């Protein structure tokens, strides 16, 4: 197994629980999975504490097909990008440099768009789907469900209307 083939590492980390929300790779730490807001060490493919070289190889593997993100990382010491395990799941990824090594945080993006019922969205938010013009801001802290809520709103609009929708998200 080569660290340039990061897919098996990620796949093993995802097997820890159905509730894994994030994967973390940092120098001098074991790979970590976040489940319900708590970080747990993981040892995919027998990995222990990661060296600076290993975290760099993981970062380069994730950046392999994204030259723009690689250039941004080289220039600004941070990059936001997406990464996919075909047929399995997608991730929002942040790679950054700290203390002369790389750290990688990967947020799991589920394949299935959650429904209003699944998310228990209040009726007031359902009214947003009927707004024809204007700007809607959806804000909140990390892990509060902004992306899931937005996906449900957009899915509902796409099912019932023929509106033009523009989203601006960071990251």
PDB file of N, CA and C in Angstrom, residues 54-97:
ATOM      1  N   UNK A  54       4.431  11.581   5.890  1.00  0.00           N
ATOM      2  CA  UNK A  54       3.172  10.881   5.622  1.00  0.00           C
ATOM      3  C   UNK A  54       2.014  11.854   5.399  1.00  0.00           C
ATOM      4  N   UNK A  55       1.922  12.900   6.219  1.00  0.00           N
ATOM      5  CA  UNK A  55       0.833  13.858   6.013  1.00  0.00           C
ATOM      6  C   UNK A  55       1.006  14.597   4.693  1.00  0.00           C
ATOM      7  N   UNK A  56       2.251  14.863   4.304  1.00  0.00           N
ATOM      8  CA  UNK A  56       2.484  15.500   3.004  1.00  0.00           C
ATOM      9  C   UNK A  56       2.054  14.571   1.869  1.00  0.00           C
ATOM     10  N   UNK A  57       2.363  13.289   1.972  1.00  0.00           N
ATOM     11  CA  UNK A  57       1.973  12.331   0.928  1.00  0.00           C
ATOM     12  C   UNK A  57       0.447  12.196   0.837  1.00  0.00           C
ATOM     13  N   UNK A  58      -0.229  12.205   1.977  1.00  0.00           N
ATOM     14  CA  UNK A  58      -1.693  12.152   1.972  1.00  0.00           C
ATOM     15  C   UNK A  58      -2.246  13.411   1.304  1.00  0.00           C
ATOM     16  N   UNK A  59      -1.697  14.572   1.673  1.00  0.00           N
ATOM     17  CA  UNK A  59      -2.143  15.832   1.061  1.00  0.00           C
ATOM     18  C   UNK A  59      -1.916  15.822  -0.445  1.00  0.00           C
ATOM     19  N   UNK A  60      -0.741  15.384  -0.874  1.00  0.00           N
ATOM     20  CA  UNK A  60      -0.437  15.378  -2.310  1.00  0.00           C
ATOM     21  C   UNK A  60      -1.339  14.401  -3.066  1.00  0.00           C
ATOM     22  N   UNK A  61      -1.678  13.295  -2.435  1.00  0.00           N
ATOM     23  CA  UNK A  61      -2.581  12.333  -3.063  1.00  0.00           C
ATOM     24  C   UNK A  61      -3.961  12.948  -3.272  1.00  0.00           C
ATOM     25  N   UNK A  62      -4.446  13.660  -2.274  1.00  0.00           N
ATOM     26  CA  UNK A  62      -5.760  14.302  -2.378  1.00  0.00           C
ATOM     27  C   UNK A  62      -5.733  15.417  -3.420  1.00  0.00           C
ATOM     28  N   UNK A  63      -4.603  16.116  -3.521  1.00  0.00           N
ATOM     29  CA  UNK A  63      -4.458  17.231  -4.469  1.00  0.00           C
ATOM     30  C   UNK A  63      -4.109  16.783  -5.888  1.00  0.00           C
ATOM     31  N   UNK A  64      -3.823  15.513  -6.068  1.00  0.00           N
ATOM     32  CA  UNK A  64      -3.280  14.991  -7.325  1.00  0.00           C
ATOM     33  C   UNK A  64      -3.992  15.513  -8.572  1.00  0.00           C
ATOM     34  N   UNK A  65      -5.312  15.541  -8.570  1.00  0.00           N
ATOM     35  CA  UNK A  65      -6.070  15.938  -9.756  1.00  0.00           C
ATOM     36  C   UNK A  65      -6.596  17.364  -9.674  1.00  0.00           C
ATOM     37  N   UNK A  66      -6.059  18.171  -8.789  1.00  0.00           N
ATOM     38  CA  UNK A  66      -6.557  19.528  -8.616  1.00  0.00           C
ATOM     39  C   UNK A  66      -5.387  20.510  -8.569  1.00  0.00           C
ATOM     40  N   UNK A  67      -4.899  20.864  -9.752  1.00  0.00           N
ATOM     41  CA  UNK A  67      -3.728  21.740  -9.854  1.00  0.00           C
ATOM     42  C   UNK A  67      -3.989  23.111  -9.241  1.00  0.00           C
ATOM     43  N   UNK A  68      -5.201  23.643  -9.400  1.00  0.00           N
ATOM     44  CA  UNK A  68      -5.511  24.961  -8.837  1.00  0.00           C
ATOM     45  C   UNK A  68      -5.389  24.956  -7.317  1.00  0.00           C
ATOM     46  N   UNK A  69      -5.921  23.925  -6.683  1.00  0.00           N
ATOM     47  CA  UNK A  69      -5.833  23.831  -5.220  1.00  0.00           C
ATOM     48  C   UNK A  69      -4.384  23.643  -4.781  1.00  0.00           C
ATOM     49  N   UNK A  70      -3.610  22.867  -5.543  1.00  0.00           N
ATOM     50  CA  UNK A  70      -2.196  22.658  -5.210  1.00  0.00           C
ATOM     51  C   UNK A  70      -1.430  23.979  -5.278  1.00  0.00           C
ATOM     52  N   UNK A  71      -1.704  24.778  -6.300  1.00  0.00           N
ATOM     53  CA  UNK A  71      -1.055  26.087  -6.418  1.00  0.00           C
ATOM     54  C   UNK A  71      -1.479  27.009  -5.273  1.00  0.00           C
ATOM     55  N   UNK A  72      -2.743  26.982  -4.934  1.00  0.00           N
ATOM     56  CA  UNK A  72      -3.243  27.807  -3.831  1.00  0.00           C
ATOM     57  C   UNK A  72      -2.567  27.409  -2.517  1.00  0.00           C
ATOM     58  N   UNK A  73      -2.407  26.107  -2.300  1.00  0.00           N
ATOM     59  CA  UNK A  73      -1.735  25.625  -1.091  1.00  0.00           C
ATOM     60  C   UNK A  73      -0.285  26.098  -1.055  1.00  0.00           C
ATOM     61  N   UNK A  74       0.397  26.021  -2.181  1.00  0.00           N
ATOM     62  CA  UNK A  74       1.795  26.449  -2.238  1.00  0.00           C
ATOM     63  C   UNK A  74       1.932  27.947  -1.955  1.00  0.00           C
ATOM     64  N   UNK A  75       0.976  28.728  -2.444  1.00  0.00           N
ATOM     65  CA  UNK A  75       1.062  30.182  -2.300  1.00  0.00           C
ATOM     66  C   UNK A  75       0.571  30.677  -0.935  1.00  0.00           C
ATOM     67  N   UNK A  76      -0.552  30.117  -0.459  1.00  0.00           N
ATOM     68  CA  UNK A  76      -1.200  30.648   0.740  1.00  0.00           C
ATOM     69  C   UNK A  76      -1.132  29.729   1.964  1.00  0.00           C
ATOM     70  N   UNK A  77      -0.552  28.539   1.804  1.00  0.00           N
ATOM     71  CA  UNK A  77      -0.412  27.560   2.885  1.00  0.00           C
ATOM     72  C   UNK A  77      -1.749  26.980   3.352  1.00  0.00           C
ATOM     73  N   UNK A  78      -2.787  27.142   2.535  1.00  0.00           N
ATOM     74  CA  UNK A  78      -4.094  26.550   2.807  1.00  0.00           C
ATOM     75  C   UNK A  78      -4.836  26.372   1.492  1.00  0.00           C
ATOM     76  N   UNK A  79      -5.687  25.362   1.426  1.00  0.00           N
ATOM     77  CA  UNK A  79      -6.492  25.130   0.221  1.00  0.00           C
ATOM     78  C   UNK A  79      -7.783  24.425   0.603  1.00  0.00           C
ATOM     79  N   UNK A  80      -8.866  24.840  -0.038  1.00  0.00           N
ATOM     80  CA  UNK A  80     -10.164  24.184   0.109  1.00  0.00           C
ATOM     81  C   UNK A  80     -10.505  23.526  -1.216  1.00  0.00           C
ATOM     82  N   UNK A  81     -10.959  22.290  -1.172  1.00  0.00           N
ATOM     83  CA  UNK A  81     -11.275  21.559  -2.391  1.00  0.00           C
ATOM     84  C   UNK A  81     -12.261  20.455  -2.084  1.00  0.00           C
ATOM     85  N   UNK A  82     -12.712  19.783  -3.125  1.00  0.00           N
ATOM     86  CA  UNK A  82     -13.560  18.607  -2.926  1.00  0.00           C
ATOM     87  C   UNK A  82     -12.765  17.377  -3.340  1.00  0.00           C
ATOM     88  N   UNK A  83     -13.152  16.252  -2.785  1.00  0.00           N
ATOM     89  CA  UNK A  83     -12.506  14.980  -3.087  1.00  0.00           C
ATOM     90  C   UNK A  83     -13.598  13.924  -3.086  1.00  0.00           C
ATOM     91  N   UNK A  84     -13.497  12.966  -3.993  1.00  0.00           N
ATOM     92  CA  UNK A  84     -14.526  11.930  -4.081  1.00  0.00           C
ATOM     93  C   UNK A  84     -13.917  10.541  -4.066  1.00  0.00           C
ATOM     94  N   UNK A  85     -14.609   9.646  -3.402  1.00  0.00           N
ATOM     95  CA  UNK A  85     -14.368   8.212  -3.535  1.00  0.00           C
ATOM     96  C   UNK A  85     -15.492   7.728  -4.445  1.00  0.00           C
ATOM     97  N   UNK A  86     -15.200   7.511  -5.725  1.00  0.00           N
ATOM     98  CA  UNK A  86     -16.265   7.183  -6.680  1.00  0.00           C
ATOM     99  C   UNK A  86     -17.167   6.055  -6.180  1.00  0.00           C
ATOM    100  N   UNK A  87     -18.472   6.318  -6.264  1.00  0.00           N
ATOM    101  CA  UNK A  87     -19.461   5.335  -5.853  1.00  0.00           C
ATOM    102  C   UNK A  87     -19.662   5.221  -4.357  1.00  0.00           C
ATOM    103  N   UNK A  88     -18.890   5.975  -3.566  1.00  0.00           N
ATOM    104  CA  UNK A  88     -19.001   5.856  -2.107  1.00  0.00           C
ATOM    105  C   UNK A  88     -19.457   7.167  -1.481  1.00  0.00           C
ATOM    106  N   UNK A  89     -18.608   8.184  -1.507  1.00  0.00           N
ATOM    107  CA  UNK A  89     -18.987   9.470  -0.924  1.00  0.00           C
ATOM    108  C   UNK A  89     -18.045  10.566  -1.413  1.00  0.00           C
ATOM    109  N   UNK A  90     -18.428  11.787  -1.059  1.00  0.00           N
ATOM    110  CA  UNK A  90     -17.619  12.952  -1.389  1.00  0.00           C
ATOM    111  C   UNK A  90     -17.221  13.654  -0.090  1.00  0.00           C
ATOM    112  N   UNK A  91     -16.218  14.522  -0.220  1.00  0.00           N
ATOM    113  CA  UNK A  91     -15.709  15.247   0.943  1.00  0.00           C
ATOM    114  C   UNK A  91     -15.456  16.703   0.587  1.00  0.00           C
ATOM    115  N   UNK A  92     -15.664  17.572   1.568  1.00  0.00           N
ATOM    116  CA  UNK A  92     -15.136  18.930   1.529  1.00  0.00           C
ATOM    117  C   UNK A  92     -13.825  18.852   2.285  1.00  0.00           C
ATOM    118  N   UNK A  93     -12.769  19.337   1.670  1.00  0.00           N
ATOM    119  CA  UNK A  93     -11.431  19.151   2.237  1.00  0.00           C
ATOM    120  C   UNK A  93     -10.764  20.499   2.479  1.00  0.00           C
ATOM    121  N   UNK A  94     -10.106  20.617   3.627  1.00  0.00           N
ATOM    122  CA  UNK A  94      -9.224  21.740   3.891  1.00  0.00           C
ATOM    123  C   UNK A  94      -7.852  21.162   4.207  1.00  0.00           C
ATOM    124  N   UNK A  95      -6.857  21.609   3.448  1.00  0.00           N
ATOM    125  CA  UNK A  95      -5.460  21.227   3.691  1.00  0.00           C
ATOM    126  C   UNK A  95      -4.731  22.505   4.081  1.00  0.00           C
ATOM    127  N   UNK A  96      -3.971  22.445   5.151  1.00  0.00           N
ATOM    128  CA  UNK A  96      -3.244  23.635   5.578  1.00  0.00           C
ATOM    129  C   UNK A  96      -1.900  23.233   6.157  1.00  0.00           C
ATOM    130  N   UNK A  97      -0.988  24.204   6.169  1.00  0.00           N
ATOM    131  CA  UNK A  97       0.334  23.973   6.739  1.00  0.00           C
ATOM    132  C   UNK A  97       0.391  24.594   8.126  1.00  0.00           C
TER     133      UNK A  97
END
